[in-house]
Amino acid sequence: QVQLVESGGGLVQAGGSLRLSCAASGRTFSTYAMAWFRQAPGKEREFVAVVSYSVARTYYANSVKGRFTISRDNAKNTVYLQMNSLNPEDTAVYYCAADPIGFTTARANYDYWGQGTQVTVSS
């Protein structure tokens, strides 16, 4: 069982940066792939980025590639999302999620979810 708590969201102007954190409980955190998803009003939840349990692999949605960086610190049971060059299209609730089996972008494969943190980018 893994419990996830996101933090770090807020209001930022276009071109600005934010760093999201996701603190996980559970001794098996280091064996899970961790990802960030986001959901804008009226839209489906979409994949943003994923990092493998060993930190050896990362993968990004095309819409954030080159602007966002996912990382994790297994000693602190925390995963991060550094977001730079934000634009209004990045406005959404951001969720972290844990996948105990694989390294995937598929929402259905993630067993554990946080409650989300709001990111709002003003123009």
Coordinates of N, CA and C in Angstrom, one line a residue:
Q1 N 0.8 -1.2 0.0 CA 0.0 0.0 0.0 C 0.9 1.2 0.0
V2 N 0.5 2.2 -0.8 CA 1.3 3.4 -0.9 C 0.3 4.6 -0.8
Q3 N 0.6 5.6 0.0 CA -0.2 6.8 0.1 C 0.7 7.9 -0.5
L4 N 0.1 8.8 -1.3 CA 0.8 9.9 -2.0 C 0.1 11.2 -1.6
V5 N 1.0 12.2 -1.3 CA 0.5 13.5 -1.0 C 1.3 14.5 -1.8
E6 N 0.6 15.3 -2.7 CA 1.3 16.3 -3.6 C 1.3 17.6 -2.9
S7 N 2.3 18.4 -3.2 CA 2.4 19.8 -2.8 C 3.1 20.6 -3.8
G8 N 3.1 22.0 -3.6 CA 3.9 22.8 -4.5 C 3.1 23.6 -5.5
G9 N 1.8 23.3 -5.7 CA 1.1 24.0 -6.7 C 0.8 25.4 -6.3
G10 N 0.3 26.2 -7.3 CA 0.0 27.6 -7.0 C -0.3 28.3 -8.2
L11 N -0.3 29.7 -8.1 CA -0.5 30.6 -9.2 C 0.8 31.2 -9.7
V12 N 1.0 31.1 -11.0 CA 2.3 31.6 -11.5 C 2.0 32.3 -12.8
Q13 N 2.8 33.3 -13.2 CA 2.6 34.0 -14.5 C 3.3 33.1 -15.6
A14 N 2.8 33.3 -16.8 CA 3.4 32.7 -17.9 C 4.8 32.9 -18.0
G15 N 5.6 31.9 -18.3 CA 7.0 32.0 -18.4 C 7.7 31.6 -17.0
G16 N 6.9 31.5 -16.0 CA 7.5 31.2 -14.7 C 7.7 29.7 -14.5
S17 N 8.1 29.4 -13.2 CA 8.4 28.0 -12.8 C 7.8 27.6 -11.5
L18 N 7.5 26.3 -11.4 CA 7.0 25.8 -10.2 C 7.7 24.4 -10.0
R19 N 7.8 24.0 -8.8 CA 8.3 22.6 -8.5 C 7.3 21.9 -7.6
L20 N 6.8 20.8 -8.1 CA 5.8 20.0 -7.4 C 6.6 18.9 -6.7
S21 N 6.1 18.5 -5.5 CA 6.6 17.4 -4.8 C 5.5 16.4 -4.5
C22 N 5.9 15.2 -4.4 CA 4.9 14.1 -4.0 C 5.6 13.2 -3.0
A23 N 5.1 13.3 -1.8 CA 5.6 12.5 -0.7 C 4.9 11.2 -0.6
A24 N 5.6 10.1 -0.5 CA 5.0 8.8 -0.5 C 5.3 8.1 0.8
S25 N 4.3 7.3 1.3 CA 4.5 6.5 2.4 C 4.6 5.0 2.0
G26 N 5.2 4.2 2.7 CA 5.3 2.8 2.3 C 6.7 2.4 2.0
R27 N 7.1 1.3 2.5 CA 8.5 0.9 2.4 C 8.9 0.4 1.0
T28 N 7.9 0.2 0.1 CA 8.1 -0.3 -1.3 C 8.2 0.8 -2.3
F29 N 8.3 2.1 -1.9 CA 8.3 3.2 -2.8 C 9.4 3.0 -3.8
S30 N 10.5 2.6 -3.4 CA 11.7 2.6 -4.4 C 11.5 1.5 -5.5
T31 N 10.5 0.6 -5.3 CA 10.3 -0.4 -6.4 C 9.2 0.0 -7.4
Y32 N 8.6 1.2 -7.2 CA 7.5 1.6 -8.0 C 8.0 2.6 -9.1
A33 N 7.5 2.5 -10.3 CA 7.6 3.6 -11.2 C 6.6 4.7 -10.7
M34 N 7.1 6.0 -10.9 CA 6.3 7.1 -10.4 C 6.0 8.0 -11.6
A35 N 4.8 8.6 -11.6 CA 4.5 9.4 -12.7 C 3.7 10.7 -12.2
W36 N 3.6 11.6 -13.1 CA 2.7 12.8 -13.0 C 1.7 12.8 -14.1
F37 N 0.5 13.0 -13.7 CA -0.6 13.3 -14.7 C -1.2 14.6 -14.4
R38 N -2.0 15.1 -15.3 CA -2.7 16.4 -15.0 C -4.1 16.3 -15.7
Q39 N -5.0 17.1 -15.1 CA -6.4 17.2 -15.6 C -6.8 18.6 -15.6
A40 N -7.1 19.1 -16.8 CA -7.6 20.5 -16.9 C -9.1 20.4 -16.9
P41 N -9.8 21.5 -16.6 CA -11.3 21.5 -16.5 C -11.9 21.1 -17.8
G42 N -12.8 20.1 -17.7 CA -13.5 19.6 -18.9 C -12.7 18.7 -19.8
K43 N -11.5 18.3 -19.3 CA -10.7 17.4 -20.1 C -10.4 16.1 -19.3
E44 N -9.9 15.1 -20.0 CA -9.6 13.9 -19.4 C -8.2 14.0 -18.7
R45 N -7.9 13.2 -17.8 CA -6.6 13.2 -17.1 C -5.6 12.7 -18.1
E46 N -4.5 13.4 -18.2 CA -3.5 13.0 -19.2 C -2.1 12.8 -18.6
F47 N -1.3 12.0 -19.2 CA 0.0 11.7 -18.8 C 0.9 12.9 -19.0
V48 N 1.8 13.1 -18.1 CA 2.8 14.2 -18.2 C 4.2 13.6 -18.2
A49 N 4.6 12.8 -17.2 CA 6.0 12.3 -17.1 C 6.0 11.1 -16.2
V50 N 7.0 10.2 -16.5 CA 7.2 9.1 -15.6 C 8.7 8.9 -15.4
V51 N 9.0 8.3 -14.2 CA 10.4 8.0 -13.9 C 10.4 6.5 -13.3
S52 N 11.4 5.8 -13.8 CA 11.5 4.4 -13.4 C 11.9 4.3 -11.9
Y53 N 11.7 3.1 -11.3 CA 12.1 3.0 -9.9 C 13.5 3.2 -9.7
S54 N 14.4 2.9 -10.6 CA 15.8 3.0 -10.5 C 16.4 4.4 -10.9
V55 N 15.5 5.3 -11.4 CA 15.8 6.6 -11.9 C 16.6 6.5 -13.2
A56 N 16.7 5.3 -13.7 CA 17.5 5.2 -14.9 C 16.8 5.7 -16.2
R57 N 15.4 5.6 -16.1 CA 14.6 6.0 -17.3 C 13.6 7.1 -16.9
T58 N 13.4 8.0 -17.9 CA 12.3 9.0 -17.8 C 11.7 9.1 -19.1
Y59 N 10.4 9.5 -19.1 CA 9.7 9.7 -20.4 C 8.7 10.8 -20.2
Y60 N 8.5 11.6 -21.2 CA 7.7 12.8 -21.1 C 6.7 12.9 -22.2
A61 N 5.6 13.5 -21.9 CA 4.6 13.9 -23.0 C 5.2 14.9 -23.9
N62 N 4.9 14.9 -25.1 CA 5.5 15.8 -26.1 C 5.2 17.3 -25.7
S63 N 4.1 17.5 -25.1 CA 3.7 18.9 -24.7 C 4.5 19.5 -23.6
V64 N 5.3 18.7 -22.9 CA 6.1 19.2 -21.8 C 7.6 18.9 -22.0
K65 N 7.9 18.2 -23.0 CA 9.3 17.8 -23.2 C 10.2 19.0 -23.4
G66 N 11.3 19.0 -22.6 CA 12.2 20.2 -22.7 C 11.9 21.3 -21.7
R67 N 10.7 21.2 -21.1 CA 10.3 22.3 -20.1 C 10.2 21.7 -18.7
F68 N 9.7 20.4 -18.6 CA 9.5 19.8 -17.4 C 10.6 18.7 -17.1
T69 N 10.9 18.5 -15.8 CA 11.8 17.5 -15.5 C 11.3 16.7 -14.3
I70 N 11.2 15.4 -14.4 CA 10.8 14.5 -13.3 C 12.0 13.9 -12.7
S71 N 11.9 13.8 -11.4 CA 13.1 13.2 -10.6 C 12.5 12.6 -9.4
R72 N 13.3 11.8 -8.7 CA 12.9 11.1 -7.5 C 14.1 11.0 -6.6
D73 N 13.8 11.0 -5.3 CA 14.8 10.7 -4.2 C 14.2 9.5 -3.4
N74 N 14.7 8.4 -3.7 CA 14.2 7.2 -3.0 C 14.5 7.2 -1.5
A75 N 15.6 7.9 -1.1 CA 15.9 8.0 0.3 C 14.9 8.8 1.1
K76 N 14.2 9.8 0.3 CA 13.2 10.6 0.9 C 11.8 10.2 0.6
N77 N 11.7 9.2 -0.2 CA 10.3 8.7 -0.6 C 9.6 9.9 -1.3
T78 N 10.3 10.6 -2.2 CA 9.7 11.7 -2.8 C 10.0 11.8 -4.3
V79 N 9.0 12.2 -5.1 CA 9.1 12.4 -6.5 C 8.8 13.9 -6.8
Y80 N 9.5 14.4 -7.7 CA 9.4 15.9 -8.0 C 9.0 16.1 -9.5
L81 N 8.5 17.2 -9.7 CA 8.2 17.7 -11.1 C 8.6 19.2 -11.2
Q82 N 9.8 19.4 -11.8 CA 10.2 20.8 -12.0 C 9.6 21.3 -13.3
M83 N 8.8 22.4 -13.2 CA 8.1 22.9 -14.4 C 8.6 24.3 -14.7
N84 N 9.2 24.4 -15.9 CA 9.8 25.7 -16.4 C 9.0 26.2 -17.6
S85 N 9.2 27.4 -17.9 CA 8.5 28.0 -19.1 C 7.0 27.7 -19.1
L86 N 6.4 27.9 -18.0 CA 4.9 27.5 -18.0 C 4.1 28.4 -18.8
N87 N 3.1 27.9 -19.4 CA 2.1 28.7 -20.2 C 0.7 28.3 -19.7
P88 N -0.3 29.1 -20.1 CA -1.7 28.9 -19.6 C -2.2 27.5 -19.9
E89 N -1.7 26.9 -21.0 CA -2.2 25.6 -21.3 C -1.7 24.5 -20.3
D90 N -0.8 24.9 -19.4 CA -0.4 24.0 -18.4 C -1.3 24.0 -17.1
T91 N -2.2 24.9 -17.1 CA -3.2 25.0 -16.0 C -4.0 23.7 -15.9
A92 N -3.9 23.1 -14.7 CA -4.6 21.9 -14.4 C -4.4 21.5 -13.0
V93 N -5.1 20.4 -12.5 CA -4.7 19.8 -11.3 C -3.7 18.7 -11.6
Y94 N -2.6 18.7 -10.9 CA -1.5 17.7 -11.2 C -1.6 16.6 -10.1
Y95 N -1.5 15.4 -10.6 CA -1.6 14.2 -9.7 C -0.3 13.4 -9.8
C96 N 0.2 12.9 -8.7 CA 1.3 11.9 -8.8 C 0.6 10.5 -8.7
A97 N 1.3 9.5 -9.2 CA 0.7 8.2 -9.2 C 1.9 7.2 -9.2
A98 N 1.5 6.0 -8.7 CA 2.5 4.9 -8.5 C 2.1 3.7 -9.2
D99 N 3.0 3.1 -10.0 CA 2.8 1.9 -10.7 C 3.8 0.8 -10.2
P100 N 3.2 -0.2 -9.5 CA 4.1 -1.3 -8.9 C 4.7 -2.3 -9.9
I101 N 4.2 -2.2 -11.2 CA 4.6 -3.3 -12.1 C 5.5 -2.8 -13.2
G102 N 5.2 -1.7 -13.9 CA 5.9 -1.3 -15.1 C 6.3 0.1 -15.2
F103 N 6.7 0.5 -16.4 CA 7.1 1.8 -16.8 C 6.2 2.2 -17.9
T104 N 5.1 3.0 -17.6 CA 4.1 3.1 -18.6 C 3.5 4.5 -18.6
T105 N 2.8 4.9 -19.7 CA 2.1 6.2 -19.7 C 0.6 5.9 -19.5
A106 N 0.2 4.7 -19.4 CA -1.3 4.4 -19.4 C -1.8 4.6 -18.0
R107 N -2.8 5.5 -17.9 CA -3.4 5.8 -16.6 C -3.9 4.6 -15.9
A108 N -4.5 3.6 -16.6 CA -5.1 2.5 -16.0 C -4.1 1.6 -15.2
N109 N -2.9 1.7 -15.5 CA -1.9 0.8 -14.9 C -1.4 1.3 -13.6
Y110 N -1.8 2.5 -13.2 CA -1.4 3.1 -11.9 C -2.4 2.8 -10.8
D111 N -1.9 2.2 -9.8 CA -2.7 1.7 -8.7 C -3.0 2.7 -7.6
Y112 N -2.0 3.6 -7.5 CA -2.1 4.6 -6.3 C -2.0 6.0 -6.9
W113 N -2.9 6.9 -6.3 CA -3.0 8.3 -6.7 C -3.0 9.2 -5.5
G114 N -2.4 10.4 -5.7 CA -2.6 11.4 -4.7 C -3.8 12.2 -4.9
Q115 N -4.1 13.2 -4.1 CA -5.3 14.0 -4.1 C -5.2 15.1 -5.1
G116 N -4.0 15.4 -5.6 CA -3.8 16.5 -6.6 C -3.5 17.8 -6.0
T117 N -2.8 18.6 -6.8 CA -2.4 20.0 -6.5 C -2.7 20.9 -7.7
Q118 N -3.3 22.0 -7.4 CA -3.7 22.9 -8.5 C -2.6 23.8 -9.0
V119 N -2.4 23.8 -10.3 CA -1.4 24.7 -10.9 C -2.2 25.6 -11.8
T120 N -2.1 26.9 -11.6 CA -2.7 27.9 -12.5 C -1.7 28.8 -13.0
V121 N -1.7 29.0 -14.4 CA -0.7 29.8 -15.1 C -1.5 31.0 -15.7
S122 N -1.2 32.2 -15.3 CA -1.9 33.3 -15.9 C -1.1 33.9 -17.0
S123 N -1.9 34.5 -18.0 CA -1.2 35.0 -19.2 C -0.9 36.5 -19.0

